GROMACS .gro file of C-alpha atoms in nm:
model
  376
    1MET     CA    1   1.097  -1.711  -0.197
    2TYR     CA    2   0.729  -1.742  -0.110
    3CYS     CA    3   0.532  -1.424  -0.048
    4PRO     CA    4   0.288  -1.413   0.249
    5THR     CA    5  -0.046  -1.286   0.122
    6THR     CA    6  -0.396  -1.254   0.264
    7TYR     CA    7  -0.661  -1.462   0.088
    8TRP     CA    8  -1.015  -1.571   0.166
    9VAL     CA    9  -1.078  -1.944   0.138
   10ARG     CA   10  -1.378  -2.165   0.199
   11TYR     CA   11  -1.384  -2.437   0.462
   12SER     CA   12  -1.593  -2.745   0.535
   13PRO     CA   13  -1.513  -3.072   0.718
   14THR     CA   14  -1.496  -3.262   0.390
   15SER     CA   15  -1.369  -3.012   0.137
   16VAL     CA   16  -1.169  -2.698   0.194
   17LEU     CA   17  -1.315  -2.532  -0.113
   18ALA     CA   18  -1.675  -2.652  -0.098
   19SER     CA   19  -1.867  -2.437   0.146
   20SER     CA   20  -2.030  -2.096   0.154
   21THR     CA   21  -1.855  -2.011   0.484
   22CYS     CA   22  -1.548  -1.790   0.432
   23PHE     CA   23  -1.255  -1.736   0.664
   24LYS     CA   24  -0.959  -1.503   0.641
   25ALA     CA   25  -0.628  -1.678   0.582
   26ARG     CA   26  -0.259  -1.606   0.581
   27ALA     CA   27  -0.125  -1.794   0.285
   28GLU     CA   28   0.202  -1.860   0.112
   29ARG     CA   29   0.181  -1.798  -0.260
   30HIS     CA   30   0.401  -2.013  -0.478
   31PRO     CA   31   0.576  -1.829  -0.764
   32ASP     CA   32   0.346  -2.002  -1.013
   33GLY     CA   33   0.043  -1.841  -0.845
   34GLY     CA   34  -0.088  -2.142  -0.657
   35ILE     CA   35  -0.164  -2.130  -0.285
   36VAL     CA   36   0.072  -2.357  -0.094
   37GLY     CA   37  -0.068  -2.332   0.257
   38ALA     CA   38  -0.280  -2.117   0.482
   39VAL     CA   39  -0.335  -2.042   0.847
   40ILE     CA   40  -0.708  -1.995   0.894
   41GLN     CA   41  -0.862  -1.831   1.199
   42LEU     CA   42  -1.172  -2.025   1.295
   43GLN     CA   43  -1.476  -1.856   1.438
   44PRO     CA   44  -1.559  -1.945   1.802
   45LEU     CA   45  -1.852  -2.168   1.713
   46LEU     CA   46  -1.615  -2.406   1.536
   47ARG     CA   47  -1.367  -2.440   1.820
   48GLY     CA   48  -1.370  -2.788   1.969
   49SER     CA   49  -1.500  -2.937   1.644
   50TRP     CA   50  -1.184  -3.004   1.448
   51PRO     CA   51  -1.193  -3.186   1.113
   52THR     CA   52  -0.959  -3.477   1.055
   53GLY     CA   53  -0.609  -3.372   0.958
   54LEU     CA   54  -0.604  -3.032   1.129
   55ARG     CA   55  -0.349  -2.939   1.389
   56GLN     CA   56  -0.517  -2.749   1.672
   57LYS     CA   57  -0.369  -2.425   1.802
   58PRO     CA   58  -0.529  -2.176   2.040
   59GLY     CA   59  -0.811  -2.049   1.822
   60PHE     CA   60  -0.640  -2.150   1.499
   61ALA     CA   61  -0.613  -2.443   1.265
   62THR     CA   62  -0.352  -2.506   0.998
   63ILE     CA   63  -0.486  -2.634   0.668
   64PHE     CA   64  -0.283  -2.720   0.360
   65ILE     CA   65  -0.481  -2.670   0.045
   66ARG     CA   66  -0.434  -2.705  -0.325
   67ALA     CA   67  -0.559  -2.429  -0.550
   68ALA     CA   68  -0.474  -2.326  -0.903
   69TRP     CA   69  -0.530  -1.956  -0.829
   70PRO     CA   70  -0.621  -1.727  -0.540
   71VAL     CA   71  -0.988  -1.650  -0.477
   72HIS     CA   72  -1.019  -1.295  -0.618
   73ALA     CA   73  -1.359  -1.188  -0.489
   74ARG     CA   74  -1.471  -1.218  -0.132
   75GLN     CA   75  -1.832  -1.164  -0.033
   76GLU     CA   76  -1.857  -0.967   0.289
   77ALA     CA   77  -2.011  -1.168   0.569
   78THR     CA   78  -2.276  -0.903   0.634
   79THR     CA   79  -2.546  -0.825   0.381
   80ASP     CA   80  -2.744  -0.509   0.453
   81LEU     CA   81  -3.120  -0.555   0.420
   82ILE     CA   82  -3.331  -0.243   0.467
   83ASN     CA   83  -3.701  -0.286   0.392
   84ASN     CA   84  -3.689  -0.438   0.043
   85MET     CA   85  -3.336  -0.316  -0.036
   86GLU     CA   86  -3.047  -0.560  -0.012
   87ILE     CA   87  -2.681  -0.458  -0.048
   88THR     CA   88  -2.416  -0.727  -0.079
   89PRO     CA   89  -2.053  -0.609  -0.094
   90PHE     CA   90  -1.777  -0.806  -0.269
   91TYR     CA   91  -1.409  -0.721  -0.223
   92GLU     CA   92  -1.138  -0.769  -0.486
   93SER     CA   93  -0.808  -0.764  -0.299
   94GLY     CA   94  -0.576  -0.723  -0.597
   95THR     CA   95  -0.693  -0.367  -0.661
   96GLY     CA   96  -0.858  -0.306  -0.324
   97THR     CA   97  -1.195  -0.255  -0.495
   98TRP     CA   98  -1.548  -0.298  -0.357
   99THR     CA   99  -1.825  -0.403  -0.594
  100TYR     CA  100  -2.188  -0.403  -0.481
  101LEU     CA  101  -2.491  -0.610  -0.570
  102LEU     CA  102  -2.790  -0.383  -0.500
  103ALA     CA  103  -3.131  -0.550  -0.514
  104ASP     CA  104  -3.501  -0.492  -0.462
  105THR     CA  105  -3.585  -0.822  -0.294
  106GLU     CA  106  -3.959  -0.782  -0.349
  107GLN     CA  107  -3.945  -0.742  -0.728
  108ASN     CA  108  -3.613  -0.931  -0.773
  109LYS     CA  109  -3.450  -0.649  -0.967
  110ALA     CA  110  -3.080  -0.579  -0.916
  111ALA     CA  111  -2.790  -0.356  -1.018
  112ILE     CA  112  -2.416  -0.412  -1.001
  113ILE     CA  113  -2.207  -0.111  -0.902
  114ASP     CA  114  -1.842  -0.078  -1.011
  115PRO     CA  115  -1.773  -0.438  -1.124
  116VAL     CA  116  -1.409  -0.550  -1.161
  117MET     CA  117  -1.244  -0.750  -1.438
  118ILE     CA  118  -0.910  -0.901  -1.336
  119PHE     CA  119  -0.640  -0.797  -1.584
  120ASP     CA  120  -0.290  -0.943  -1.602
  121PRO     CA  121  -0.059  -0.677  -1.752
  122VAL     CA  122   0.209  -0.936  -1.826
  123SER     CA  123  -0.001  -1.172  -2.040
  124GLY     CA  124  -0.276  -0.928  -2.141
  125LEU     CA  125  -0.534  -1.184  -2.030
  126CYS     CA  126  -0.858  -1.099  -1.847
  127SER     CA  127  -1.041  -1.305  -1.587
  128SER     CA  128  -1.400  -1.269  -1.470
  129SER     CA  129  -1.324  -1.440  -1.138
  130ALA     CA  130  -1.396  -1.122  -0.940
  131VAL     CA  131  -1.742  -1.062  -1.082
  132ASP     CA  132  -1.867  -1.415  -1.143
  133PRO     CA  133  -1.952  -1.466  -0.773
  134LEU     CA  134  -2.192  -1.169  -0.794
  135LEU     CA  135  -2.360  -1.316  -1.101
  136THR     CA  136  -2.383  -1.656  -0.930
  137LEU     CA  137  -2.546  -1.502  -0.623
  138ALA     CA  138  -2.789  -1.308  -0.843
  139ARG     CA  139  -2.888  -1.631  -1.022
  140GLN     CA  140  -2.931  -1.815  -0.692
  141LYS     CA  141  -3.167  -1.543  -0.571
  142ALA     CA  142  -3.345  -1.519  -0.908
  143TYR     CA  143  -3.247  -1.152  -0.947
  144SER     CA  144  -3.269  -0.988  -1.286
  145ILE     CA  145  -2.967  -0.759  -1.339
  146GLU     CA  146  -3.118  -0.441  -1.480
  147TRP     CA  147  -2.827  -0.196  -1.453
  148VAL     CA  148  -2.451  -0.177  -1.432
  149LEU     CA  149  -2.365   0.152  -1.262
  150GLU     CA  150  -2.021   0.311  -1.286
  151THR     CA  151  -1.931   0.586  -1.040
  152HIS     CA  152  -1.658   0.710  -1.280
  153ILE     CA  153  -1.409   0.596  -1.542
  154HIS     CA  154  -1.173   0.395  -1.325
  155ALA     CA  155  -0.796   0.432  -1.358
  156ASP     CA  156  -0.684   0.156  -1.123
  157HIS     CA  157  -0.878  -0.145  -1.247
  158VAL     CA  158  -1.044  -0.274  -1.560
  159SER     CA  159  -1.423  -0.260  -1.546
  160ALA     CA  160  -1.629  -0.574  -1.599
  161ALA     CA  161  -1.924  -0.364  -1.722
  162ARG     CA  162  -1.915  -0.498  -2.077
  163TYR     CA  163  -1.890  -0.858  -1.955
  164VAL     CA  164  -2.184  -0.819  -1.714
  165CYS     CA  165  -2.398  -0.647  -1.977
  166GLN     CA  166  -2.327  -0.925  -2.226
  167LYS     CA  167  -2.409  -1.194  -1.971
  168THR     CA  168  -2.726  -1.037  -1.835
  169GLY     CA  169  -2.860  -0.788  -2.089
  170ALA     CA  170  -2.822  -0.509  -1.831
  171LYS     CA  171  -2.794  -0.145  -1.933
  172LEU     CA  172  -2.483   0.058  -1.852
  173ALA     CA  173  -2.500   0.402  -1.690
  174ALA     CA  174  -2.236   0.655  -1.582
  175GLY     CA  175  -2.196   1.028  -1.533
  176HIS     CA  176  -2.276   1.276  -1.810
  177ARG     CA  177  -1.917   1.407  -1.812
  178VAL     CA  178  -1.780   1.075  -1.938
  179PRO     CA  179  -1.726   1.232  -2.285
  180LEU     CA  180  -1.474   1.474  -2.130
  181VAL     CA  181  -1.272   1.181  -2.000
  182GLN     CA  182  -1.305   1.001  -2.333
  183ALA     CA  183  -1.177   1.305  -2.523
  184THR     CA  184  -0.882   1.343  -2.288
  185PHE     CA  185  -0.763   0.987  -2.317
  186ALA     CA  186  -0.839   0.959  -2.688
  187ARG     CA  187  -0.564   1.222  -2.718
  188VAL     CA  188  -0.332   1.033  -2.486
  189PHE     CA  189  -0.367   0.708  -2.680
  190ASN     CA  190  -0.415   0.868  -3.024
  191LEU     CA  191  -0.746   0.687  -3.078
  192ASP     CA  192  -0.834   0.812  -3.423
  193GLY     CA  193  -1.201   0.766  -3.502
  194PHE     CA  194  -1.304   0.693  -3.144
  195ALA     CA  195  -1.641   0.856  -3.068
  196CYS     CA  196  -1.602   1.079  -2.763
  197ASP     CA  197  -1.973   1.136  -2.707
  198GLY     CA  198  -2.061   0.862  -2.458
  199ARG     CA  199  -2.252   0.649  -2.711
  200GLN     CA  200  -2.079   0.341  -2.563
  201PHE     CA  201  -2.302   0.380  -2.256
  202ASP     CA  202  -2.678   0.331  -2.245
  203ARG     CA  203  -2.737   0.634  -2.027
  204LEU     CA  204  -2.529   0.932  -1.914
  205LEU     CA  205  -2.665   1.072  -1.590
  206GLU     CA  206  -2.682   1.435  -1.478
  207ASN     CA  207  -2.714   1.562  -1.124
  208GLY     CA  208  -3.059   1.481  -0.985
  209ALA     CA  209  -3.134   1.214  -1.245
  210GLU     CA  210  -3.327   0.911  -1.122
  211LEU     CA  211  -3.318   0.543  -1.212
  212ARG     CA  212  -3.585   0.293  -1.112
  213LEU     CA  213  -3.476  -0.046  -0.984
  214GLY     CA  214  -3.795  -0.237  -0.911
  215GLY     CA  215  -3.955  -0.033  -0.634
  216LEU     CA  216  -3.630   0.147  -0.548
  217ILE     CA  217  -3.543   0.494  -0.676
  218ILE     CA  218  -3.171   0.559  -0.732
  219ARG     CA  219  -3.087   0.930  -0.738
  220VAL     CA  220  -2.769   1.074  -0.888
  221LEU     CA  221  -2.550   1.322  -0.704
  222GLU     CA  222  -2.260   1.474  -0.898
  223THR     CA  223  -1.941   1.445  -0.691
  224PRO     CA  224  -1.651   1.554  -0.915
  225GLY     CA  225  -1.297   1.613  -0.796
  226HIS     CA  226  -1.124   1.276  -0.815
  227THR     CA  227  -1.227   1.279  -1.180
  228PRO     CA  228  -1.455   1.522  -1.365
  229ASP     CA  229  -1.716   1.253  -1.435
  230SER     CA  230  -1.749   1.120  -1.079
  231ILE     CA  231  -2.102   1.066  -0.949
  232SER     CA  232  -2.258   0.904  -0.643
  233PHE     CA  233  -2.572   0.691  -0.633
  234LEU     CA  234  -2.819   0.758  -0.351
  235VAL     CA  235  -3.088   0.506  -0.261
  236GLU     CA  236  -3.283   0.495   0.065
  237ASP     CA  237  -3.024   0.554   0.339
  238ALA     CA  238  -2.727   0.436   0.130
  239ALA     CA  239  -2.486   0.630  -0.091
  240PHE     CA  240  -2.240   0.462  -0.329
  241ILE     CA  241  -1.970   0.725  -0.350
  242GLY     CA  242  -1.699   0.586  -0.576
  243ASP     CA  243  -1.353   0.727  -0.503
  244THR     CA  244  -1.477   1.049  -0.344
  245LEU     CA  245  -1.393   0.938   0.011
  246PHE     CA  246  -1.208   0.648   0.166
  247SER     CA  247  -1.241   0.503   0.514
  248PRO     CA  248  -1.172   0.763   0.785
  249ALA     CA  249  -0.812   0.653   0.842
  250LEU     CA  250  -0.724   0.681   0.472
  251GLY     CA  251  -0.898   1.012   0.401
  252SER     CA  252  -0.975   1.101   0.041
  253ALA     CA  253  -0.893   1.008  -0.317
  254ARG     CA  254  -0.623   1.167  -0.528
  255CYS     CA  255  -0.720   1.459  -0.750
  256ASP     CA  256  -0.428   1.480  -0.994
  257PHE     CA  257  -0.580   1.286  -1.284
  258PRO     CA  258  -0.667   1.495  -1.591
  259GLY     CA  259  -0.968   1.711  -1.504
  260GLY     CA  260  -0.938   1.637  -1.132
  261SER     CA  261  -0.966   1.914  -0.874
  262ALA     CA  262  -0.901   1.912  -0.499
  263ARG     CA  263  -1.127   2.214  -0.460
  264GLN     CA  264  -1.411   2.036  -0.639
  265LEU     CA  265  -1.358   1.725  -0.430
  266TYR     CA  266  -1.386   1.931  -0.112
  267GLU     CA  267  -1.720   2.070  -0.230
  268SER     CA  268  -1.839   1.721  -0.328
  269VAL     CA  269  -1.758   1.587   0.016
  270GLN     CA  270  -1.957   1.871   0.175
  271LYS     CA  271  -2.259   1.743  -0.020
  272LEU     CA  272  -2.206   1.391   0.110
  273HIS     CA  273  -2.146   1.508   0.466
  274ALA     CA  274  -2.471   1.704   0.450
  275LEU     CA  275  -2.667   1.379   0.415
  276PRO     CA  276  -2.840   1.246   0.730
  277ASP     CA  277  -2.594   1.121   0.992
  278HIS     CA  278  -2.707   0.757   0.969
  279THR     CA  279  -2.661   0.741   0.590
  280LYS     CA  280  -2.412   0.470   0.496
  281LEU     CA  281  -2.137   0.576   0.255
  282TYR     CA  282  -2.039   0.271   0.051
  283LEU     CA  283  -1.676   0.297  -0.060
  284CYS     CA  284  -1.524   0.191  -0.391
  285HIS     CA  285  -1.186   0.113  -0.235
  286ASP     CA  286  -1.017   0.022   0.087
  287TYR     CA  287  -0.653  -0.064   0.145
  288PRO     CA  288  -0.630  -0.228   0.488
  289VAL     CA  289  -0.299  -0.278   0.663
  290ASP     CA  290  -0.174  -0.634   0.674
  291GLY     CA  291  -0.407  -0.851   0.878
  292ALA     CA  292  -0.693  -0.601   0.894
  293VAL     CA  293  -1.033  -0.645   0.731
  294ALA     CA  294  -1.130  -0.415   0.445
  295ILE     CA  295  -1.403  -0.161   0.526
  296SER     CA  296  -1.694  -0.139   0.282
  297HIS     CA  297  -1.888   0.149   0.437
  298VAL     CA  298  -1.895   0.416   0.706
  299SER     CA  299  -2.173   0.641   0.828
  300VAL     CA  300  -2.189   1.007   0.737
  301ALA     CA  301  -2.143   1.093   1.105
  302GLU     CA  302  -1.828   0.880   1.130
  303SER     CA  303  -1.681   1.029   0.814
  304ARG     CA  304  -1.762   1.385   0.912
  305GLN     CA  305  -1.609   1.344   1.257
  306GLN     CA  306  -1.313   1.117   1.184
  307ASN     CA  307  -1.197   1.146   0.822
  308ALA     CA  308  -0.823   1.207   0.824
  309HIS     CA  309  -0.842   1.462   0.540
  310LEU     CA  310  -1.194   1.599   0.544
  311LYS     CA  311  -1.347   1.599   0.888
  312SER     CA  312  -1.574   1.894   0.958
  313THR     CA  313  -1.299   2.117   1.107
  314VAL     CA  314  -1.091   2.120   0.786
  315ASN     CA  315  -1.135   2.424   0.559
  316VAL     CA  316  -1.106   2.421   0.183
  317GLU     CA  317  -0.770   2.596   0.157
  318ASP     CA  318  -0.604   2.361   0.405
  319TYR     CA  319  -0.750   2.061   0.224
  320VAL     CA  320  -0.636   2.179  -0.120
  321GLU     CA  321  -0.282   2.229   0.012
  322LEU     CA  322  -0.280   1.887   0.178
  323ARG     CA  323  -0.425   1.708  -0.123
  324GLN     CA  324  -0.198   1.869  -0.379
  325SER     CA  325   0.112   1.808  -0.167
  326ARG     CA  326   0.019   1.445  -0.121
  327ASP     CA  327  -0.070   1.392  -0.488
  328ALA     CA  328   0.273   1.521  -0.594
  329THR     CA  329   0.430   1.220  -0.418
  330LEU     CA  330   0.201   0.948  -0.558
  331PRO     CA  331   0.301   0.714  -0.841
  332LEU     CA  332   0.050   0.641  -1.115
  333PRO     CA  333  -0.180   0.342  -1.054
  334ARG     CA  334  -0.019   0.023  -1.179
  335LEU     CA  335  -0.302  -0.048  -1.425
  336ILE     CA  336  -0.384   0.305  -1.539
  337LEU     CA  337  -0.287   0.258  -1.905
  338PRO     CA  338  -0.492  -0.057  -1.975
  339SER     CA  339  -0.773   0.044  -1.738
  340VAL     CA  340  -0.857   0.384  -1.881
  341GLN     CA  341  -0.807   0.263  -2.236
  342ILE     CA  342  -1.060  -0.016  -2.189
  343ASN     CA  343  -1.301   0.162  -1.954
  344ILE     CA  344  -1.371   0.460  -2.181
  345HIS     CA  345  -1.513   0.206  -2.428
  346GLY     CA  346  -1.805   0.125  -2.198
  347LYS     CA  347  -1.999  -0.162  -2.357
  348ALA     CA  348  -1.811  -0.137  -2.686
  349GLU     CA  349  -1.526  -0.360  -2.792
  350LEU     CA  350  -1.183  -0.218  -2.861
  351SER     CA  351  -1.130  -0.182  -3.235
  352ALA     CA  352  -0.970  -0.487  -3.390
  353GLU     CA  353  -0.679  -0.458  -3.631
  354ALA     CA  354  -0.642  -0.637  -3.965
  355ASN     CA  355  -0.563  -0.968  -3.797
  356GLY     CA  356  -0.886  -0.954  -3.596
  357LEU     CA  357  -0.715  -0.881  -3.264
  358ALA     CA  358  -0.747  -0.575  -3.043
  359TYR     CA  359  -0.437  -0.418  -2.893
  360LEU     CA  360  -0.366  -0.182  -2.606
  361LYS     CA  361  -0.129   0.109  -2.649
  362THR     CA  362   0.150   0.227  -2.420
  363PRO     CA  363   0.301   0.571  -2.487
  364LEU     CA  364   0.675   0.516  -2.503
  365ASN     CA  365   0.888   0.737  -2.279
  366LYS     CA  366   0.618   1.002  -2.246
  367ARG     CA  367   0.407   1.087  -1.941
  368ILE     CA  368   0.032   1.142  -1.968
  369ARG     CA  369   0.051   1.504  -1.857
  370ASP     CA  370   0.328   1.575  -2.110
  371ILE     CA  371   0.123   1.424  -2.394
  372LEU     CA  372  -0.176   1.639  -2.300
  373ALA     CA  373   0.037   1.952  -2.266
  374SER     CA  374   0.198   1.899  -2.606
  375SER     CA  375  -0.136   1.841  -2.780
  376GLU     CA  376  -0.305   2.158  -2.653
   0.00000   0.00000   0.00000
């Protein structure tokens, strides 16, 4: 049975997959992964100009396309340009993750924030299809990728940081508490000999640290709670906040990972909500309901007034109770075991075994929290 799924495809009169214009589509996915067909909603300017072979409906056209795989990364139609700062969001629908290309357009210097590597847990294969569009855009604009910035060690997707650094020569930076996360999961996966001191990253950033990106100054704000190493990156009137907050309807991130704290997350959100009202909070994730468009950012004012978990009228005790109750019902992220195992390695490769291959570990019949409790 085919599974209806939302994809983004490209359209032009001569080739469905040969244009920079993107449209949202409802598609049927064949069991082998190929896209069988799609219903594409055309923008008003295209109505009345129907390519050969399309069947016109009120505001719609039906296109049958052939594709070997779904398009993983979708560039948001709107690119924010403030003075010399350009922010281009890309959305990876499989994990609901936003990645950002941040650039100084005057000096052509750029950073990539929270890049995604597609990982198939069945085959163990990785694909760079989510991050390659960012690298292509950077090349087209003659940007030099100076930094890869991680807001935290992600537990729901594999980072493409190592891939981007290899391709571009960029440096990798993350929060200074990364070694705490490394030590925790080195115990979980019994990684004998793994260095838990952050040496796999070029720079570990403390609160108030600054990075220069051309003429832009990126300032670090520690925002722990979701994880102990979580940080946000502030630049001009933008803040890249990782998993600290979601869109107003979805509220806040879980706090039940090792070292997480609902009380700390509450305090971190107060820091973000104290930023000027017009500041844009760029999210790391959004999980839109079927048919809706993913949200990449909200203003501080919107978040403070409308966030389902942390609007300004919510006190810390009520939030802690809500967050802990909700976290108790949540399953682990589908990709937590491969993601954390790979992501704590930063730019370093996983250690190869005698046959030259690297392997991922899965604790058999033992939960993460039980492993940590038994090793204390």
